[in-house]
Every structure is written in structure tokens, then in C-alpha cells.
Amino acid sequence: MSDANVRIPEEAKDRLAAIAAAEGLSLRAYLARLAETLLTPAERAERAEKALAALKAWNGYAPTAAQQQDLDSELDRRLAQVTGR
């Protein structure tokens, strides 16, 4: 296993270290676990395609590209509302 140096603001490092410690992990172990659990954009797209295919097979749900865009915009709006952004 190789090590890597990552430059981030001190505040971010301290926050990540505190989160890791609260979970009983070192910062290194926490970051390794985090990297294993996050999806790449390609993996997210693949899962979305599979979900749409499953919905279409299950109940015929097949939104158009425009409907998908409208739904994405609505989700973005709601997420911004609850996160204060």
C-alpha cells in the first residue's frame, strides 16, 4: 500500500480527524473507508441506469429526458432548501 500526501486546510483536517476519532478510527483508516464507500460519477450513472430499468420492468415507469431534468431540478431545489444553500 502506498501513502499519499494531500494538502487540505487545517480546519478540514481537524474536522476529519475528530470524526474519525469519534468512530474509533485513525484519520488514515477513516479516509480509506470513506474512499471505499463513495461512488464515482460513472458508478452513480450505472446505478441510476439500473434503477430506471428496474422501475420500467416493474411498473412501466419511463420518464422522458425532460421529465428527468424537471425531477433533478426539483430535487436540487429541495436539497438547497434544507441545506440552506
mmCIF file of N, CA and C in Angstrom:
data_model
loop_
_atom_site.group_PDB
_atom_site.id
_atom_site.type_symbol
_atom_site.label_atom_id
_atom_site.label_comp_id
_atom_site.label_asym_id
_atom_site.label_seq_id
_atom_site.Cartn_x
_atom_site.Cartn_y
_atom_site.Cartn_z
ATOM 1 N N MET A 1 0.854 -1.169 0.000
ATOM 2 C CA MET A 1 0.000 0.000 0.000
ATOM 3 C C MET A 1 0.898 1.229 0.000
ATOM 4 N N SER A 2 0.581 2.174 -0.870
ATOM 5 C CA SER A 2 1.371 3.395 -0.917
ATOM 6 C C SER A 2 0.669 4.502 -0.146
ATOM 7 N N ASP A 3 1.452 5.421 0.334
ATOM 8 C CA ASP A 3 0.911 6.581 1.030
ATOM 9 C C ASP A 3 0.824 7.744 0.060
ATOM 10 N N ALA A 4 -0.029 8.687 0.382
ATOM 11 C CA ALA A 4 -0.161 9.886 -0.437
ATOM 12 C C ALA A 4 -0.257 11.087 0.484
ATOM 13 N N ASN A 5 0.302 12.170 0.067
ATOM 14 C CA ASN A 5 0.170 13.433 0.790
ATOM 15 C C ASN A 5 -0.915 14.245 0.120
ATOM 16 N N VAL A 6 -1.848 14.717 0.923
ATOM 17 C CA VAL A 6 -2.947 15.522 0.410
ATOM 18 C C VAL A 6 -2.953 16.828 1.186
ATOM 19 N N ARG A 7 -2.927 17.924 0.470
ATOM 20 C CA ARG A 7 -2.936 19.227 1.128
ATOM 21 C C ARG A 7 -4.375 19.731 1.200
ATOM 22 N N ILE A 8 -4.848 19.905 2.432
ATOM 23 C CA ILE A 8 -6.178 20.455 2.658
ATOM 24 C C ILE A 8 -6.056 21.483 3.783
ATOM 25 N N PRO A 9 -7.019 22.364 3.914
ATOM 26 C CA PRO A 9 -6.961 23.335 5.008
ATOM 27 C C PRO A 9 -6.897 22.630 6.366
ATOM 28 N N GLU A 10 -6.184 23.232 7.285
ATOM 29 C CA GLU A 10 -6.015 22.670 8.627
ATOM 30 C C GLU A 10 -7.363 22.392 9.293
ATOM 31 N N GLU A 11 -8.320 23.299 9.090
ATOM 32 C CA GLU A 11 -9.650 23.127 9.693
ATOM 33 C C GLU A 11 -10.326 21.856 9.171
ATOM 34 N N ALA A 12 -10.170 21.589 7.886
ATOM 35 C CA ALA A 12 -10.768 20.394 7.297
ATOM 36 C C ALA A 12 -10.099 19.144 7.861
ATOM 37 N N LYS A 13 -8.783 19.168 7.977
ATOM 38 C CA LYS A 13 -8.053 18.025 8.544
ATOM 39 C C LYS A 13 -8.490 17.779 9.978
ATOM 40 N N ASP A 14 -8.590 18.838 10.762
ATOM 41 C CA ASP A 14 -9.004 18.690 12.161
ATOM 42 C C ASP A 14 -10.423 18.136 12.266
ATOM 43 N N ARG A 15 -11.294 18.588 11.403
ATOM 44 C CA ARG A 15 -12.679 18.092 11.415
ATOM 45 C C ARG A 15 -12.726 16.611 11.058
ATOM 46 N N LEU A 16 -12.012 16.230 10.001
ATOM 47 C CA LEU A 16 -11.970 14.817 9.605
ATOM 48 C C LEU A 16 -11.349 13.957 10.704
ATOM 49 N N ALA A 17 -10.314 14.457 11.343
ATOM 50 C CA ALA A 17 -9.669 13.704 12.426
ATOM 51 C C ALA A 17 -10.622 13.524 13.599
ATOM 52 N N ALA A 18 -11.409 14.547 13.908
ATOM 53 C CA ALA A 18 -12.375 14.447 15.004
ATOM 54 C C ALA A 18 -13.473 13.439 14.674
ATOM 55 N N ILE A 19 -13.952 13.461 13.440
ATOM 56 C CA ILE A 19 -14.970 12.497 13.014
ATOM 57 C C ILE A 19 -14.412 11.082 13.094
ATOM 58 N N ALA A 20 -13.181 10.912 12.609
ATOM 59 C CA ALA A 20 -12.537 9.597 12.650
ATOM 60 C C ALA A 20 -12.379 9.113 14.080
ATOM 61 N N ALA A 21 -11.907 9.978 14.960
ATOM 62 C CA ALA A 21 -11.695 9.597 16.361
ATOM 63 C C ALA A 21 -13.010 9.211 17.027
ATOM 64 N N ALA A 22 -14.084 9.932 16.691
ATOM 65 C CA ALA A 22 -15.390 9.619 17.273
ATOM 66 C C ALA A 22 -15.875 8.237 16.844
ATOM 67 N N GLU A 23 -15.385 7.768 15.714
ATOM 68 C CA GLU A 23 -15.741 6.436 15.233
ATOM 69 C C GLU A 23 -14.684 5.398 15.584
ATOM 70 N N GLY A 24 -13.706 5.807 16.400
ATOM 71 C CA GLY A 24 -12.677 4.883 16.835
ATOM 72 C C GLY A 24 -11.667 4.531 15.745
ATOM 73 N N LEU A 25 -11.490 5.435 14.788
ATOM 74 C CA LEU A 25 -10.588 5.184 13.673
ATOM 75 C C LEU A 25 -9.502 6.246 13.617
ATOM 76 N N SER A 26 -8.378 5.876 13.034
ATOM 77 C CA SER A 26 -7.367 6.871 12.712
ATOM 78 C C SER A 26 -7.858 7.643 11.499
ATOM 79 N N LEU A 27 -7.264 8.798 11.266
ATOM 80 C CA LEU A 27 -7.633 9.574 10.088
ATOM 81 C C LEU A 27 -7.361 8.774 8.821
ATOM 82 N N ARG A 28 -6.240 8.075 8.798
ATOM 83 C CA ARG A 28 -5.887 7.249 7.637
ATOM 84 C C ARG A 28 -6.941 6.171 7.386
ATOM 85 N N ALA A 29 -7.344 5.460 8.432
ATOM 86 C CA ALA A 29 -8.347 4.403 8.297
ATOM 87 C C ALA A 29 -9.702 4.976 7.888
ATOM 88 N N TYR A 30 -10.044 6.137 8.449
ATOM 89 C CA TYR A 30 -11.312 6.767 8.114
ATOM 90 C C TYR A 30 -11.361 7.153 6.637
ATOM 91 N N LEU A 31 -10.275 7.770 6.149
ATOM 92 C CA LEU A 31 -10.235 8.179 4.746
ATOM 93 C C LEU A 31 -10.257 6.980 3.808
ATOM 94 N N ALA A 32 -9.580 5.894 4.201
ATOM 95 C CA ALA A 32 -9.602 4.679 3.376
ATOM 96 C C ALA A 32 -11.018 4.112 3.312
ATOM 97 N N ARG A 33 -11.712 4.083 4.448
ATOM 98 C CA ARG A 33 -13.092 3.590 4.467
ATOM 99 C C ARG A 33 -14.002 4.499 3.656
ATOM 100 N N LEU A 34 -13.801 5.790 3.774
ATOM 101 C CA LEU A 34 -14.603 6.744 3.017
ATOM 102 C C LEU A 34 -14.423 6.533 1.514
ATOM 103 N N ALA A 35 -13.190 6.345 1.085
ATOM 104 C CA ALA A 35 -12.910 6.127 -0.334
ATOM 105 C C ALA A 35 -13.572 4.851 -0.844
ATOM 106 N N GLU A 36 -13.674 3.839 0.009
ATOM 107 C CA GLU A 36 -14.299 2.580 -0.395
ATOM 108 C C GLU A 36 -15.815 2.695 -0.514
ATOM 109 N N THR A 37 -16.408 3.635 0.205
ATOM 110 C CA THR A 37 -17.867 3.718 0.246
ATOM 111 C C THR A 37 -18.457 4.725 -0.735
ATOM 112 N N LEU A 38 -17.662 5.674 -1.210
ATOM 113 C CA LEU A 38 -18.170 6.668 -2.151
ATOM 114 C C LEU A 38 -18.166 6.115 -3.566
ATOM 115 N N LEU A 39 -19.123 6.568 -4.360
ATOM 116 C CA LEU A 39 -19.220 6.135 -5.754
ATOM 117 C C LEU A 39 -18.606 7.176 -6.676
ATOM 118 N N THR A 40 -17.992 6.701 -7.744
ATOM 119 C CA THR A 40 -17.510 7.605 -8.775
ATOM 120 C C THR A 40 -18.708 8.072 -9.600
ATOM 121 N N PRO A 41 -18.562 9.144 -10.370
ATOM 122 C CA PRO A 41 -19.672 9.554 -11.236
ATOM 123 C C PRO A 41 -20.118 8.434 -12.178
ATOM 124 N N ALA A 42 -19.183 7.658 -12.698
ATOM 125 C CA ALA A 42 -19.552 6.557 -13.598
ATOM 126 C C ALA A 42 -20.346 5.486 -12.853
ATOM 127 N N GLU A 43 -19.953 5.193 -11.616
ATOM 128 C CA GLU A 43 -20.682 4.197 -10.817
ATOM 129 C C GLU A 43 -22.086 4.693 -10.481
ATOM 130 N N ARG A 44 -22.217 5.995 -10.168
ATOM 131 C CA ARG A 44 -23.547 6.555 -9.899
ATOM 132 C C ARG A 44 -24.428 6.478 -11.132
ATOM 133 N N ALA A 45 -23.873 6.804 -12.290
ATOM 134 C CA ALA A 45 -24.641 6.746 -13.533
ATOM 135 C C ALA A 45 -25.093 5.324 -13.830
ATOM 136 N N GLU A 46 -24.204 4.360 -13.606
ATOM 137 C CA GLU A 46 -24.550 2.956 -13.839
ATOM 138 C C GLU A 46 -25.685 2.517 -12.917
ATOM 139 N N ARG A 47 -25.610 2.906 -11.661
ATOM 140 C CA ARG A 47 -26.684 2.555 -10.720
ATOM 141 C C ARG A 47 -28.000 3.210 -11.108
ATOM 142 N N ALA A 48 -27.934 4.447 -11.571
ATOM 143 C CA ALA A 48 -29.150 5.143 -11.989
ATOM 144 C C ALA A 48 -29.784 4.440 -13.177
ATOM 145 N N GLU A 49 -28.974 4.028 -14.130
ATOM 146 C CA GLU A 49 -29.495 3.294 -15.292
ATOM 147 C C GLU A 49 -30.160 1.993 -14.861
ATOM 148 N N LYS A 50 -29.521 1.274 -13.945
ATOM 149 C CA LYS A 50 -30.088 0.012 -13.460
ATOM 150 C C LYS A 50 -31.400 0.255 -12.717
ATOM 151 N N ALA A 51 -31.449 1.319 -11.934
ATOM 152 C CA ALA A 51 -32.674 1.632 -11.193
ATOM 153 C C ALA A 51 -33.814 1.971 -12.150
ATOM 154 N N LEU A 52 -33.518 2.770 -13.170
ATOM 155 C CA LEU A 52 -34.554 3.105 -14.151
ATOM 156 C C LEU A 52 -35.035 1.863 -14.894
ATOM 157 N N ALA A 53 -34.118 0.982 -15.246
ATOM 158 C CA ALA A 53 -34.507 -0.255 -15.926
ATOM 159 C C ALA A 53 -35.388 -1.115 -15.025
ATOM 160 N N ALA A 54 -35.043 -1.179 -13.750
ATOM 161 C CA ALA A 54 -35.837 -1.970 -12.801
ATOM 162 C C ALA A 54 -37.231 -1.369 -12.630
ATOM 163 N N LEU A 55 -37.317 -0.048 -12.540
ATOM 164 C CA LEU A 55 -38.621 0.598 -12.411
ATOM 165 C C LEU A 55 -39.476 0.386 -13.659
ATOM 166 N N LYS A 56 -38.837 0.468 -14.818
ATOM 167 C CA LYS A 56 -39.589 0.258 -16.056
ATOM 168 C C LYS A 56 -40.111 -1.173 -16.138
ATOM 169 N N ALA A 57 -39.282 -2.139 -15.770
ATOM 170 C CA ALA A 57 -39.717 -3.537 -15.792
ATOM 171 C C ALA A 57 -40.793 -3.805 -14.747
ATOM 172 N N TRP A 58 -40.707 -3.135 -13.622
ATOM 173 C CA TRP A 58 -41.633 -3.389 -12.515
ATOM 174 C C TRP A 58 -42.990 -2.750 -12.743
ATOM 175 N N ASN A 59 -42.993 -1.447 -13.123
ATOM 176 C CA ASN A 59 -44.285 -0.767 -13.226
ATOM 177 C C ASN A 59 -44.435 0.117 -14.462
ATOM 178 N N GLY A 60 -43.503 -0.002 -15.404
ATOM 179 C CA GLY A 60 -43.613 0.764 -16.636
ATOM 180 C C GLY A 60 -43.124 2.195 -16.552
ATOM 181 N N TYR A 61 -42.543 2.597 -15.432
ATOM 182 C CA TYR A 61 -42.053 3.966 -15.258
ATOM 183 C C TYR A 61 -40.896 4.223 -16.213
ATOM 184 N N ALA A 62 -41.088 5.171 -17.112
ATOM 185 C CA ALA A 62 -40.046 5.502 -18.085
ATOM 186 C C ALA A 62 -40.121 6.994 -18.408
ATOM 187 N N PRO A 63 -39.557 7.826 -17.528
ATOM 188 C CA PRO A 63 -39.653 9.269 -17.752
ATOM 189 C C PRO A 63 -38.831 9.699 -18.967
ATOM 190 N N THR A 64 -39.303 10.753 -19.613
ATOM 191 C CA THR A 64 -38.546 11.327 -20.718
ATOM 192 C C THR A 64 -37.348 12.087 -20.155
ATOM 193 N N ALA A 65 -36.438 12.490 -21.027
ATOM 194 C CA ALA A 65 -35.274 13.275 -20.589
ATOM 195 C C ALA A 65 -35.734 14.587 -19.949
ATOM 196 N N ALA A 66 -36.766 15.200 -20.503
ATOM 197 C CA ALA A 66 -37.287 16.457 -19.942
ATOM 198 C C ALA A 66 -37.882 16.231 -18.553
ATOM 199 N N GLN A 67 -38.606 15.127 -18.380
ATOM 200 C CA GLN A 67 -39.163 14.805 -17.065
ATOM 201 C C GLN A 67 -38.053 14.536 -16.053
ATOM 202 N N GLN A 68 -37.025 13.825 -16.485
ATOM 203 C CA GLN A 68 -35.891 13.568 -15.591
ATOM 204 C C GLN A 68 -35.229 14.880 -15.182
ATOM 205 N N GLN A 69 -35.059 15.793 -16.120
ATOM 206 C CA GLN A 69 -34.451 17.091 -15.812
ATOM 207 C C GLN A 69 -35.314 17.859 -14.821
ATOM 208 N N ASP A 70 -36.631 17.834 -15.024
ATOM 209 C CA ASP A 70 -37.542 18.505 -14.090
ATOM 210 C C ASP A 70 -37.425 17.904 -12.695
ATOM 211 N N LEU A 71 -37.369 16.583 -12.617
ATOM 212 C CA LEU A 71 -37.238 15.914 -11.318
ATOM 213 C C LEU A 71 -35.899 16.232 -10.664
ATOM 214 N N ASP A 72 -34.824 16.251 -11.457
ATOM 215 C CA ASP A 72 -33.499 16.611 -10.927
ATOM 216 C C ASP A 72 -33.506 18.042 -10.394
ATOM 217 N N SER A 73 -34.140 18.945 -11.129
ATOM 218 C CA SER A 73 -34.210 20.345 -10.698
ATOM 219 C C SER A 73 -34.995 20.476 -9.403
ATOM 220 N N GLU A 74 -36.082 19.737 -9.305
ATOM 221 C CA GLU A 74 -36.888 19.771 -8.081
ATOM 222 C C GLU A 74 -36.097 19.213 -6.900
ATOM 223 N N LEU A 75 -35.370 18.134 -7.112
ATOM 224 C CA LEU A 75 -34.540 17.566 -6.048
ATOM 225 C C LEU A 75 -33.461 18.560 -5.627
ATOM 226 N N ASP A 76 -32.801 19.187 -6.597
ATOM 227 C CA ASP A 76 -31.788 20.200 -6.284
ATOM 228 C C ASP A 76 -32.390 21.337 -5.470
ATOM 229 N N ARG A 77 -33.577 21.776 -5.858
ATOM 230 C CA ARG A 77 -34.248 22.862 -5.135
ATOM 231 C C ARG A 77 -34.531 22.469 -3.692
ATOM 232 N N ARG A 78 -35.039 21.263 -3.494
ATOM 233 C CA ARG A 78 -35.359 20.809 -2.141
ATOM 234 C C ARG A 78 -34.109 20.614 -1.294
ATOM 235 N N LEU A 79 -33.063 20.081 -1.899
ATOM 236 C CA LEU A 79 -31.821 19.910 -1.157
ATOM 237 C C LEU A 79 -31.232 21.261 -0.766
ATOM 238 N N ALA A 80 -31.296 22.225 -1.665
ATOM 239 C CA ALA A 80 -30.804 23.566 -1.353
ATOM 240 C C ALA A 80 -31.611 24.187 -0.228
ATOM 241 N N GLN A 81 -32.893 23.924 -0.219
ATOM 242 C CA GLN A 81 -33.781 24.471 0.803
ATOM 243 C C GLN A 81 -33.417 23.919 2.189
ATOM 244 N N VAL A 82 -33.163 22.637 2.292
ATOM 245 C CA VAL A 82 -32.885 22.054 3.605
ATOM 246 C C VAL A 82 -31.445 22.265 4.053
ATOM 247 N N THR A 83 -30.544 22.501 3.106
ATOM 248 C CA THR A 83 -29.144 22.726 3.481
ATOM 249 C C THR A 83 -28.830 24.217 3.596
ATOM 250 N N GLY A 84 -29.784 25.062 3.237
ATOM 251 C CA GLY A 84 -29.573 26.496 3.337
ATOM 252 C C GLY A 84 -28.680 27.069 2.261
ATOM 253 N N ARG A 85 -28.572 26.389 1.146
ATOM 254 C CA ARG A 85 -27.706 26.890 0.057
ATOM 255 C C ARG A 85 -28.509 27.518 -1.030
#
